[in-house]
Amino acid sequence: MQVIHTLAELRSALDAYRHPAVVPTMGNLHAGHIALVRQAKPLGDVTVATIFVNRLQFAPHEDFDTYPRTLEADCKQLQEAGCDIVFAPSEAELYPVAQTFRVQPPDALATILEGHFRPGFFGGVCTVVLKLLAATQARTAVFGKKDYQQLMVIRNMVQQFALPVHIVGGETQRAADGLALSSRNGYLSPDERQRAVLLSQTLHHVVQEVQAGRSSVADIAALEAQSMKTLSDYGWKPDYVHIRRRSDLQAITDTDAVVGHAVVLAAARLGTTRLIDNLEI
Ligand code: PAF
């Protein structure tokens, strides 16, 4: 496995290949990322993982400075997973001048749900993803469904810019108790880690209720409110629990088919750690 830090070296390493399959990450890898790498492997003639903590997608009050940088441990896991190339550029390499050309995703996708609570987040994600797809000459790129809205925004960007890359979604990997794997789980105290299971339990309850027939617009509003209350009652600070159409993440109407077409998405803070999760319904 080659670990490459510059665009020039990356270009020459990729010269020999026609179909890079790429997994963009911010590092601090866990089994969820490694599953994406394993999924990418048969989809290309070379497997590339990128590791870059992208300042553009962090708000000033967020954890950019403290986000764990664990390159050595990440490379060990990637090597074991059969990754061929790790592209881990410095900030100066990827943003040698201020990145004044930016991707501006449409408000309808980027100011709802996560975008409402993290203004500018999806613009930062799209800008770096566009750059990483160009740098790696990706023909396939794999993104986790754990970041469901991110996956949808990236799919739309790729489609509208006619980028020659196939976007693939990878299933969320979970701990034995159901907690979705996330680099930010490492911020949880032992007590919070035990309580963190409530987020996926709440989503499972919503899925069961909708599948059992509580799927009118009024039912959905009641389930969302009940889920927010459950989380609050157990000491969480929920930002949202929403049941949305999978296709565009907009609110469900009474004419929409729900089961097989919906997803429940949630974001909530436990102590100082903000967790997100979702389940397709
Ligand atoms: O999901 C992530 O880790 C990041 O948002 C991504 C896609 C690597 C862009 O920085």
PDB file of C-alpha atoms and ligand atoms in Angstrom:
ATOM      1  CA  MET A   1       0.000   0.000   0.000  1.00  0.00           C
ATOM      2  CA  GLN A   2       1.339   3.421  -0.946  1.00  0.00           C
ATOM      3  CA  VAL A   3       0.776   6.387   1.365  1.00  0.00           C
ATOM      4  CA  ILE A   4       0.854   9.537  -0.728  1.00  0.00           C
ATOM      5  CA  HIS A   5       0.770  13.130   0.427  1.00  0.00           C
ATOM      6  CA  THR A   6       1.021  15.161  -2.785  1.00  0.00           C
ATOM      7  CA  LEU A   7      -1.175  15.569  -5.846  1.00  0.00           C
ATOM      8  CA  ALA A   8       1.794  15.102  -8.165  1.00  0.00           C
ATOM      9  CA  GLU A   9       2.711  11.729  -6.615  1.00  0.00           C
ATOM     10  CA  LEU A  10      -0.935  10.688  -6.638  1.00  0.00           C
ATOM     11  CA  ARG A  11      -1.242  11.452 -10.356  1.00  0.00           C
ATOM     12  CA  SER A  12       1.779   9.399 -11.226  1.00  0.00           C
ATOM     13  CA  ALA A  13       0.686   6.501  -8.989  1.00  0.00           C
ATOM     14  CA  LEU A  14      -2.716   6.468 -10.711  1.00  0.00           C
ATOM     15  CA  ASP A  15      -1.217   6.520 -14.217  1.00  0.00           C
ATOM     16  CA  ALA A  16      -1.321   2.743 -14.418  1.00  0.00           C
ATOM     17  CA  TYR A  17      -5.041   2.460 -13.625  1.00  0.00           C
ATOM     18  CA  ARG A  18      -8.300   3.095 -15.456  1.00  0.00           C
ATOM     19  CA  HIS A  19     -10.921   2.718 -12.771  1.00  0.00           C
ATOM     20  CA  PRO A  20     -10.030   4.021  -9.293  1.00  0.00           C
ATOM     21  CA  ALA A  21     -12.586   3.104  -6.619  1.00  0.00           C
ATOM     22  CA  VAL A  22     -12.339   5.727  -3.917  1.00  0.00           C
ATOM     23  CA  VAL A  23     -13.433   6.016  -0.289  1.00  0.00           C
ATOM     24  CA  PRO A  24     -13.171   9.611   0.955  1.00  0.00           C
ATOM     25  CA  THR A  25     -12.736   9.884   4.734  1.00  0.00           C
ATOM     26  CA  MET A  26     -11.569  12.288   7.403  1.00  0.00           C
ATOM     27  CA  GLY A  27      -9.539   9.527   9.052  1.00  0.00           C
ATOM     28  CA  ASN A  28      -9.852   8.201  12.612  1.00  0.00           C
ATOM     29  CA  LEU A  29     -11.107   5.107  10.886  1.00  0.00           C
ATOM     30  CA  HIS A  30     -13.400   2.500  12.415  1.00  0.00           C
ATOM     31  CA  ALA A  31     -15.035  -0.677  11.138  1.00  0.00           C
ATOM     32  CA  GLY A  32     -17.635   1.390   9.257  1.00  0.00           C
ATOM     33  CA  HIS A  33     -14.951   2.978   7.064  1.00  0.00           C
ATOM     34  CA  ILE A  34     -13.200  -0.341   6.592  1.00  0.00           C
ATOM     35  CA  ALA A  35     -16.462  -1.912   5.386  1.00  0.00           C
ATOM     36  CA  LEU A  36     -16.667   0.858   2.762  1.00  0.00           C
ATOM     37  CA  VAL A  37     -13.109   0.072   1.628  1.00  0.00           C
ATOM     38  CA  ARG A  38     -13.938  -3.638   1.354  1.00  0.00           C
ATOM     39  CA  GLN A  39     -17.064  -2.711  -0.608  1.00  0.00           C
ATOM     40  CA  ALA A  40     -15.003  -0.478  -2.937  1.00  0.00           C
ATOM     41  CA  LYS A  41     -12.325  -3.088  -3.660  1.00  0.00           C
ATOM     42  CA  PRO A  42     -14.158  -5.176  -6.295  1.00  0.00           C
ATOM     43  CA  LEU A  43     -15.584  -2.020  -7.904  1.00  0.00           C
ATOM     44  CA  GLY A  44     -12.336  -0.725  -9.399  1.00  0.00           C
ATOM     45  CA  ASP A  45      -8.866  -1.717 -10.555  1.00  0.00           C
ATOM     46  CA  VAL A  46      -7.241   0.212  -7.706  1.00  0.00           C
ATOM     47  CA  THR A  47      -8.664   1.082  -4.279  1.00  0.00           C
ATOM     48  CA  VAL A  48      -7.906   4.539  -2.941  1.00  0.00           C
ATOM     49  CA  ALA A  49      -8.812   5.896   0.495  1.00  0.00           C
ATOM     50  CA  THR A  50      -8.452   9.601   1.116  1.00  0.00           C
ATOM     51  CA  ILE A  51      -7.796  10.998   4.571  1.00  0.00           C
ATOM     52  CA  PHE A  52      -8.283  14.717   4.964  1.00  0.00           C
ATOM     53  CA  VAL A  53      -9.887  16.690   7.782  1.00  0.00           C
ATOM     54  CA  ASN A  54     -11.651  19.341   5.755  1.00  0.00           C
ATOM     55  CA  ARG A  55     -11.705  22.714   7.486  1.00  0.00           C
ATOM     56  CA  LEU A  56     -14.349  24.015   5.045  1.00  0.00           C
ATOM     57  CA  GLN A  57     -17.082  21.796   6.484  1.00  0.00           C
ATOM     58  CA  PHE A  58     -16.532  22.758  10.135  1.00  0.00           C
ATOM     59  CA  ALA A  59     -18.216  25.795  11.698  1.00  0.00           C
ATOM     60  CA  PRO A  60     -15.950  27.920  13.940  1.00  0.00           C
ATOM     61  CA  HIS A  61     -17.468  26.422  17.124  1.00  0.00           C
ATOM     62  CA  GLU A  62     -17.099  22.819  15.886  1.00  0.00           C
ATOM     63  CA  ASP A  63     -14.344  20.280  16.536  1.00  0.00           C
ATOM     64  CA  PHE A  64     -11.934  20.926  13.627  1.00  0.00           C
ATOM     65  CA  ASP A  65      -8.886  21.473  15.866  1.00  0.00           C
ATOM     66  CA  THR A  66      -9.609  18.524  18.140  1.00  0.00           C
ATOM     67  CA  TYR A  67     -10.826  16.096  15.451  1.00  0.00           C
ATOM     68  CA  PRO A  68      -8.610  13.023  15.990  1.00  0.00           C
ATOM     69  CA  ARG A  69      -5.747  12.702  13.490  1.00  0.00           C
ATOM     70  CA  THR A  70      -4.597   9.070  13.622  1.00  0.00           C
ATOM     71  CA  LEU A  71      -2.818   8.490  10.311  1.00  0.00           C
ATOM     72  CA  GLU A  72      -0.570   5.647  11.446  1.00  0.00           C
ATOM     73  CA  ALA A  73      -3.388   3.560  12.945  1.00  0.00           C
ATOM     74  CA  ASP A  74      -5.615   4.386   9.955  1.00  0.00           C
ATOM     75  CA  CYS A  75      -2.977   3.159   7.499  1.00  0.00           C
ATOM     76  CA  LYS A  76      -2.573  -0.086   9.417  1.00  0.00           C
ATOM     77  CA  GLN A  77      -6.306  -0.804   9.137  1.00  0.00           C
ATOM     78  CA  LEU A  78      -6.399   0.209   5.479  1.00  0.00           C
ATOM     79  CA  GLN A  79      -3.488  -2.059   4.650  1.00  0.00           C
ATOM     80  CA  GLU A  80      -5.226  -4.996   6.354  1.00  0.00           C
ATOM     81  CA  ALA A  81      -8.388  -4.227   4.346  1.00  0.00           C
ATOM     82  CA  GLY A  82      -6.429  -4.435   1.075  1.00  0.00           C
ATOM     83  CA  CYS A  83      -6.437  -0.734   0.220  1.00  0.00           C
ATOM     84  CA  ASP A  84      -3.849   0.077  -2.489  1.00  0.00           C
ATOM     85  CA  ILE A  85      -3.321   3.811  -2.093  1.00  0.00           C
ATOM     86  CA  VAL A  86      -3.901   6.204   0.792  1.00  0.00           C
ATOM     87  CA  PHE A  87      -4.034   9.844  -0.230  1.00  0.00           C
ATOM     88  CA  ALA A  88      -3.470  11.970   2.868  1.00  0.00           C
ATOM     89  CA  PRO A  89      -2.672  15.517   1.727  1.00  0.00           C
ATOM     90  CA  SER A  90      -1.783  18.372   4.057  1.00  0.00           C
ATOM     91  CA  GLU A  91      -4.003  21.440   4.077  1.00  0.00           C
ATOM     92  CA  ALA A  92      -1.315  23.336   2.174  1.00  0.00           C
ATOM     93  CA  GLU A  93      -1.338  20.645  -0.509  1.00  0.00           C
ATOM     94  CA  LEU A  94      -5.106  20.524  -1.010  1.00  0.00           C
ATOM     95  CA  TYR A  95      -5.757  24.227  -0.387  1.00  0.00           C
ATOM     96  CA  PRO A  96      -2.492  25.929  -1.465  1.00  0.00           C
ATOM     97  CA  VAL A  97      -4.415  29.175  -1.901  1.00  0.00           C
ATOM     98  CA  ALA A  98      -7.682  30.122  -0.205  1.00  0.00           C
ATOM     99  CA  GLN A  99     -10.398  27.941  -1.753  1.00  0.00           C
ATOM    100  CA  THR A 100     -12.481  30.793  -3.145  1.00  0.00           C
ATOM    101  CA  PHE A 101     -14.180  28.669  -5.807  1.00  0.00           C
ATOM    102  CA  ARG A 102     -16.816  26.751  -3.867  1.00  0.00           C
ATOM    103  CA  VAL A 103     -19.678  24.400  -4.649  1.00  0.00           C
ATOM    104  CA  GLN A 104     -22.977  25.864  -3.498  1.00  0.00           C
ATOM    105  CA  PRO A 105     -25.540  23.087  -3.133  1.00  0.00           C
ATOM    106  CA  PRO A 106     -29.193  24.137  -3.493  1.00  0.00           C
ATOM    107  CA  ASP A 107     -31.019  25.255  -0.364  1.00  0.00           C
ATOM    108  CA  ALA A 108     -33.721  22.612  -0.861  1.00  0.00           C
ATOM    109  CA  LEU A 109     -31.110  19.929  -0.136  1.00  0.00           C
ATOM    110  CA  ALA A 110     -28.530  21.727   1.929  1.00  0.00           C
ATOM    111  CA  THR A 111     -30.427  23.885   4.410  1.00  0.00           C
ATOM    112  CA  ILE A 112     -32.747  21.152   5.714  1.00  0.00           C
ATOM    113  CA  LEU A 113     -32.013  18.614   8.483  1.00  0.00           C
ATOM    114  CA  GLU A 114     -28.219  18.676   9.038  1.00  0.00           C
ATOM    115  CA  GLY A 115     -27.870  21.789   6.902  1.00  0.00           C
ATOM    116  CA  HIS A 116     -30.301  23.679   9.138  1.00  0.00           C
ATOM    117  CA  PHE A 117     -28.176  22.962  12.206  1.00  0.00           C
ATOM    118  CA  ARG A 118     -24.824  23.145  10.404  1.00  0.00           C
ATOM    119  CA  PRO A 119     -25.069  26.069   7.963  1.00  0.00           C
ATOM    120  CA  GLY A 120     -22.410  25.832   5.267  1.00  0.00           C
ATOM    121  CA  PHE A 121     -21.639  22.190   6.045  1.00  0.00           C
ATOM    122  CA  PHE A 122     -22.767  20.730   2.726  1.00  0.00           C
ATOM    123  CA  GLY A 123     -21.065  23.473   0.728  1.00  0.00           C
ATOM    124  CA  GLY A 124     -17.812  22.525   2.469  1.00  0.00           C
ATOM    125  CA  VAL A 125     -18.407  18.821   1.912  1.00  0.00           C
ATOM    126  CA  CYS A 126     -19.247  19.248  -1.788  1.00  0.00           C
ATOM    127  CA  THR A 127     -16.247  21.476  -2.411  1.00  0.00           C
ATOM    128  CA  VAL A 128     -13.770  19.005  -0.954  1.00  0.00           C
ATOM    129  CA  VAL A 129     -15.490  15.961  -2.448  1.00  0.00           C
ATOM    130  CA  LEU A 130     -15.407  17.539  -5.912  1.00  0.00           C
ATOM    131  CA  LYS A 131     -11.694  18.206  -5.448  1.00  0.00           C
ATOM    132  CA  LEU A 132     -10.977  14.713  -4.105  1.00  0.00           C
ATOM    133  CA  LEU A 133     -12.925  13.039  -6.924  1.00  0.00           C
ATOM    134  CA  ALA A 134     -10.921  15.077  -9.437  1.00  0.00           C
ATOM    135  CA  ALA A 135      -7.609  14.385  -7.686  1.00  0.00           C
ATOM    136  CA  THR A 136      -8.181  10.642  -7.449  1.00  0.00           C
ATOM    137  CA  GLN A 137      -9.813  10.394 -10.906  1.00  0.00           C
ATOM    138  CA  ALA A 138     -12.485   8.334  -9.172  1.00  0.00           C
ATOM    139  CA  ARG A 139     -14.722   6.253 -11.408  1.00  0.00           C
ATOM    140  CA  THR A 140     -16.537   4.849  -8.378  1.00  0.00           C
ATOM    141  CA  ALA A 141     -16.770   6.448  -4.936  1.00  0.00           C
ATOM    142  CA  VAL A 142     -18.285   4.872  -1.845  1.00  0.00           C
ATOM    143  CA  PHE A 143     -19.925   6.925   0.924  1.00  0.00           C
ATOM    144  CA  GLY A 144     -21.633   5.617   4.063  1.00  0.00           C
ATOM    145  CA  LYS A 145     -25.405   5.757   4.448  1.00  0.00           C
ATOM    146  CA  LYS A 146     -24.812   6.810   8.040  1.00  0.00           C
ATOM    147  CA  ASP A 147     -24.433  10.309   6.558  1.00  0.00           C
ATOM    148  CA  TYR A 148     -27.623   9.835   4.571  1.00  0.00           C
ATOM    149  CA  GLN A 149     -28.142  13.448   3.583  1.00  0.00           C
ATOM    150  CA  GLN A 150     -24.473  13.821   2.629  1.00  0.00           C
ATOM    151  CA  LEU A 151     -24.790  10.819   0.314  1.00  0.00           C
ATOM    152  CA  MET A 152     -27.876  12.328  -1.309  1.00  0.00           C
ATOM    153  CA  VAL A 153     -26.298  15.765  -1.738  1.00  0.00           C
ATOM    154  CA  ILE A 154     -23.172  14.214  -3.295  1.00  0.00           C
ATOM    155  CA  ARG A 155     -25.261  12.054  -5.659  1.00  0.00           C
ATOM    156  CA  ASN A 156     -27.096  15.175  -6.820  1.00  0.00           C
ATOM    157  CA  MET A 157     -23.859  17.134  -7.276  1.00  0.00           C
ATOM    158  CA  VAL A 158     -22.310  14.353  -9.344  1.00  0.00           C
ATOM    159  CA  GLN A 159     -25.430  14.120 -11.485  1.00  0.00           C
ATOM    160  CA  GLN A 160     -25.761  17.871 -12.086  1.00  0.00           C
ATOM    161  CA  PHE A 161     -22.063  18.337 -12.908  1.00  0.00           C
ATOM    162  CA  ALA A 162     -22.116  15.161 -15.052  1.00  0.00           C
ATOM    163  CA  LEU A 163     -19.047  13.881 -13.229  1.00  0.00           C
ATOM    164  CA  PRO A 164     -17.875  10.521 -14.609  1.00  0.00           C
ATOM    165  CA  VAL A 165     -18.131   8.780 -11.266  1.00  0.00           C
ATOM    166  CA  HIS A 166     -20.572   6.226  -9.937  1.00  0.00           C
ATOM    167  CA  ILE A 167     -21.644   6.961  -6.339  1.00  0.00           C
ATOM    168  CA  VAL A 168     -22.295   3.910  -4.173  1.00  0.00           C
ATOM    169  CA  GLY A 169     -23.870   3.910  -0.701  1.00  0.00           C
ATOM    170  CA  GLY A 170     -22.511   1.638   2.025  1.00  0.00           C
ATOM    171  CA  GLU A 171     -24.682   0.285   4.832  1.00  0.00           C
ATOM    172  CA  THR A 172     -24.208   1.709   8.318  1.00  0.00           C
ATOM    173  CA  GLN A 173     -22.124  -0.505  10.580  1.00  0.00           C
ATOM    174  CA  ARG A 174     -23.314  -0.796  14.161  1.00  0.00           C
ATOM    175  CA  ALA A 175     -21.898  -1.822  17.529  1.00  0.00           C
ATOM    176  CA  ALA A 176     -23.472  -4.886  19.161  1.00  0.00           C
ATOM    177  CA  ASP A 177     -25.984  -2.687  21.025  1.00  0.00           C
ATOM    178  CA  GLY A 178     -27.048  -0.922  17.809  1.00  0.00           C
ATOM    179  CA  LEU A 179     -25.098   2.335  18.084  1.00  0.00           C
ATOM    180  CA  ALA A 180     -24.051   3.450  14.602  1.00  0.00           C
ATOM    181  CA  LEU A 181     -20.260   3.488  14.320  1.00  0.00           C
ATOM    182  CA  SER A 182     -18.873   7.015  14.115  1.00  0.00           C
ATOM    183  CA  SER A 183     -15.536   8.657  14.749  1.00  0.00           C
ATOM    184  CA  ARG A 184     -17.347  10.971  17.168  1.00  0.00           C
ATOM    185  CA  ASN A 185     -18.397   8.016  19.392  1.00  0.00           C
ATOM    186  CA  GLY A 186     -14.873   8.280  20.783  1.00  0.00           C
ATOM    187  CA  TYR A 187     -15.896  11.542  22.470  1.00  0.00           C
ATOM    188  CA  LEU A 188     -18.509   9.744  24.646  1.00  0.00           C
ATOM    189  CA  SER A 189     -17.733   9.071  28.320  1.00  0.00           C
ATOM    190  CA  PRO A 190     -18.270   5.431  29.450  1.00  0.00           C
ATOM    191  CA  ASP A 191     -21.639   6.424  30.943  1.00  0.00           C
ATOM    192  CA  GLU A 192     -22.703   8.272  27.785  1.00  0.00           C
ATOM    193  CA  ARG A 193     -21.558   5.358  25.640  1.00  0.00           C
ATOM    194  CA  GLN A 194     -23.975   3.085  27.556  1.00  0.00           C
ATOM    195  CA  ARG A 195     -26.823   5.556  27.117  1.00  0.00           C
ATOM    196  CA  ALA A 196     -26.032   6.212  23.445  1.00  0.00           C
ATOM    197  CA  VAL A 197     -28.009   3.144  22.354  1.00  0.00           C
ATOM    198  CA  LEU A 198     -31.220   5.118  22.911  1.00  0.00           C
ATOM    199  CA  LEU A 199     -30.784   6.921  19.592  1.00  0.00           C
ATOM    200  CA  SER A 200     -30.951   3.766  17.446  1.00  0.00           C
ATOM    201  CA  GLN A 201     -33.643   2.290  19.729  1.00  0.00           C
ATOM    202  CA  THR A 202     -35.775   5.379  19.161  1.00  0.00           C
ATOM    203  CA  LEU A 203     -35.356   5.073  15.405  1.00  0.00           C
ATOM    204  CA  HIS A 204     -36.194   1.350  15.503  1.00  0.00           C
ATOM    205  CA  HIS A 205     -39.376   2.155  17.392  1.00  0.00           C
ATOM    206  CA  VAL A 206     -40.357   4.668  14.686  1.00  0.00           C
ATOM    207  CA  VAL A 207     -39.690   2.100  11.949  1.00  0.00           C
ATOM    208  CA  GLN A 208     -41.845  -0.502  13.726  1.00  0.00           C
ATOM    209  CA  GLU A 209     -44.706   1.938  14.248  1.00  0.00           C
ATOM    210  CA  VAL A 210     -44.717   3.149  10.639  1.00  0.00           C
ATOM    211  CA  GLN A 211     -44.475  -0.394   9.321  1.00  0.00           C
ATOM    212  CA  ALA A 212     -47.404  -1.305  11.575  1.00  0.00           C
ATOM    213  CA  GLY A 213     -49.520   1.321   9.811  1.00  0.00           C
ATOM    214  CA  ARG A 214     -48.882   4.644  11.589  1.00  0.00           C
ATOM    215  CA  SER A 215     -47.974   6.383   8.351  1.00  0.00           C
ATOM    216  CA  SER A 216     -50.410   9.263   7.810  1.00  0.00           C
ATOM    217  CA  VAL A 217     -49.040  12.801   7.944  1.00  0.00           C
ATOM    218  CA  ALA A 218     -50.614  13.195  11.403  1.00  0.00           C
ATOM    219  CA  ASP A 219     -49.119   9.884  12.598  1.00  0.00           C
ATOM    220  CA  ILE A 220     -45.704  10.936  11.363  1.00  0.00           C
ATOM    221  CA  ALA A 221     -45.879  14.280  13.174  1.00  0.00           C
ATOM    222  CA  ALA A 222     -46.905  12.458  16.365  1.00  0.00           C
ATOM    223  CA  LEU A 223     -44.086   9.904  16.058  1.00  0.00           C
ATOM    224  CA  GLU A 224     -41.527  12.636  15.453  1.00  0.00           C
ATOM    225  CA  ALA A 225     -42.731  14.588  18.493  1.00  0.00           C
ATOM    226  CA  GLN A 226     -42.832  11.471  20.663  1.00  0.00           C
ATOM    227  CA  SER A 227     -39.263  10.563  19.643  1.00  0.00           C
ATOM    228  CA  MET A 228     -37.994  14.050  20.461  1.00  0.00           C
ATOM    229  CA  LYS A 229     -39.671  13.795  23.871  1.00  0.00           C
ATOM    230  CA  THR A 230     -38.197  10.354  24.582  1.00  0.00           C
ATOM    231  CA  LEU A 231     -34.698  11.614  23.836  1.00  0.00           C
ATOM    232  CA  SER A 232     -35.217  14.766  25.934  1.00  0.00           C
ATOM    233  CA  ASP A 233     -36.678  12.747  28.827  1.00  0.00           C
ATOM    234  CA  TYR A 234     -33.459  10.723  28.933  1.00  0.00           C
ATOM    235  CA  GLY A 235     -31.237  13.788  29.027  1.00  0.00           C
ATOM    236  CA  TRP A 236     -30.430  14.165  25.326  1.00  0.00           C
ATOM    237  CA  LYS A 237     -30.734  17.456  23.443  1.00  0.00           C
ATOM    238  CA  PRO A 238     -32.321  16.391  20.166  1.00  0.00           C
ATOM    239  CA  ASP A 239     -31.951  18.673  17.126  1.00  0.00           C
ATOM    240  CA  TYR A 240     -34.462  16.735  15.022  1.00  0.00           C
ATOM    241  CA  VAL A 241     -36.171  13.433  14.418  1.00  0.00           C
ATOM    242  CA  HIS A 242     -37.806  13.498  10.987  1.00  0.00           C
ATOM    243  CA  ILE A 243     -39.418  10.918   8.772  1.00  0.00           C
ATOM    244  CA  ARG A 244     -38.757  11.968   5.197  1.00  0.00           C
ATOM    245  CA  ARG A 245     -38.974  10.725   1.638  1.00  0.00           C
ATOM    246  CA  ARG A 246     -35.797   8.855   0.715  1.00  0.00           C
ATOM    247  CA  SER A 247     -35.754  10.390  -2.756  1.00  0.00           C
ATOM    248  CA  ASP A 248     -35.340  14.049  -1.784  1.00  0.00           C
ATOM    249  CA  LEU A 249     -35.562  14.135   2.045  1.00  0.00           C
ATOM    250  CA  GLN A 250     -38.638  16.344   1.849  1.00  0.00           C
ATOM    251  CA  ALA A 251     -41.643  15.948   4.158  1.00  0.00           C
ATOM    252  CA  ILE A 252     -44.035  13.116   3.422  1.00  0.00           C
ATOM    253  CA  THR A 253     -47.482  14.001   2.103  1.00  0.00           C
ATOM    254  CA  ASP A 254     -50.646  11.947   2.402  1.00  0.00           C
ATOM    255  CA  THR A 255     -50.295  10.828  -1.234  1.00  0.00           C
ATOM    256  CA  ASP A 256     -46.765   9.420  -0.738  1.00  0.00           C
ATOM    257  CA  ALA A 257     -46.143   5.710  -0.283  1.00  0.00           C
ATOM    258  CA  VAL A 258     -44.206   5.472   2.972  1.00  0.00           C
ATOM    259  CA  VAL A 259     -42.998   1.933   3.689  1.00  0.00           C
ATOM    260  CA  GLY A 260     -40.145   1.173   1.281  1.00  0.00           C
ATOM    261  CA  HIS A 261     -39.799   4.877   0.387  1.00  0.00           C
ATOM    262  CA  ALA A 262     -39.069   6.674   3.647  1.00  0.00           C
ATOM    263  CA  VAL A 263     -36.207   7.158   6.052  1.00  0.00           C
ATOM    264  CA  VAL A 264     -36.175   8.356   9.628  1.00  0.00           C
ATOM    265  CA  LEU A 265     -33.257  10.635  10.425  1.00  0.00           C
ATOM    266  CA  ALA A 266     -32.177  12.022  13.761  1.00  0.00           C
ATOM    267  CA  ALA A 267     -29.497  14.210  15.300  1.00  0.00           C
ATOM    268  CA  ALA A 268     -29.123  14.671  19.015  1.00  0.00           C
ATOM    269  CA  ARG A 269     -26.536  15.776  21.493  1.00  0.00           C
ATOM    270  CA  LEU A 270     -25.527  13.568  24.416  1.00  0.00           C
ATOM    271  CA  GLY A 271     -23.400  15.697  26.724  1.00  0.00           C
ATOM    272  CA  THR A 272     -21.160  17.572  24.326  1.00  0.00           C
ATOM    273  CA  THR A 273     -21.215  14.926  21.596  1.00  0.00           C
ATOM    274  CA  ARG A 274     -23.566  15.335  18.655  1.00  0.00           C
ATOM    275  CA  LEU A 275     -24.605  12.032  17.096  1.00  0.00           C
ATOM    276  CA  ILE A 276     -26.602  11.390  13.933  1.00  0.00           C
ATOM    277  CA  ASP A 277     -28.311   8.220  12.773  1.00  0.00           C
ATOM    278  CA  ASN A 278     -30.993   7.072  10.359  1.00  0.00           C
ATOM    279  CA  LEU A 279     -32.927   3.983   9.353  1.00  0.00           C
ATOM    280  CA  GLU A 280     -34.731   3.311   6.101  1.00  0.00           C
ATOM    281  CA  ILE A 281     -38.377   2.416   6.580  1.00  0.00           C
TER     282      ILE A 281
HETATM  283  O1  PAF B   1     -18.050  11.835   5.617  1.00  0.00           O
HETATM  284  C1  PAF B   1     -16.910  12.339   5.747  1.00  0.00           C
HETATM  285  O2  PAF B   1     -16.022  11.768   6.374  1.00  0.00           O
HETATM  286  C2  PAF B   1     -16.618  13.677   5.109  1.00  0.00           C
HETATM  287  O3  PAF B   1     -17.735  14.514   5.143  1.00  0.00           O
HETATM  288  C3  PAF B   1     -16.077  13.561   3.670  1.00  0.00           C
HETATM  289  C4  PAF B   1     -17.105  12.962   2.734  1.00  0.00           C
HETATM  290  C5  PAF B   1     -14.810  12.730   3.666  1.00  0.00           C
HETATM  291  C6  PAF B   1     -15.723  14.957   3.135  1.00  0.00           C
HETATM  292  O4  PAF B   1     -14.786  15.581   3.948  1.00  0.00           O
END
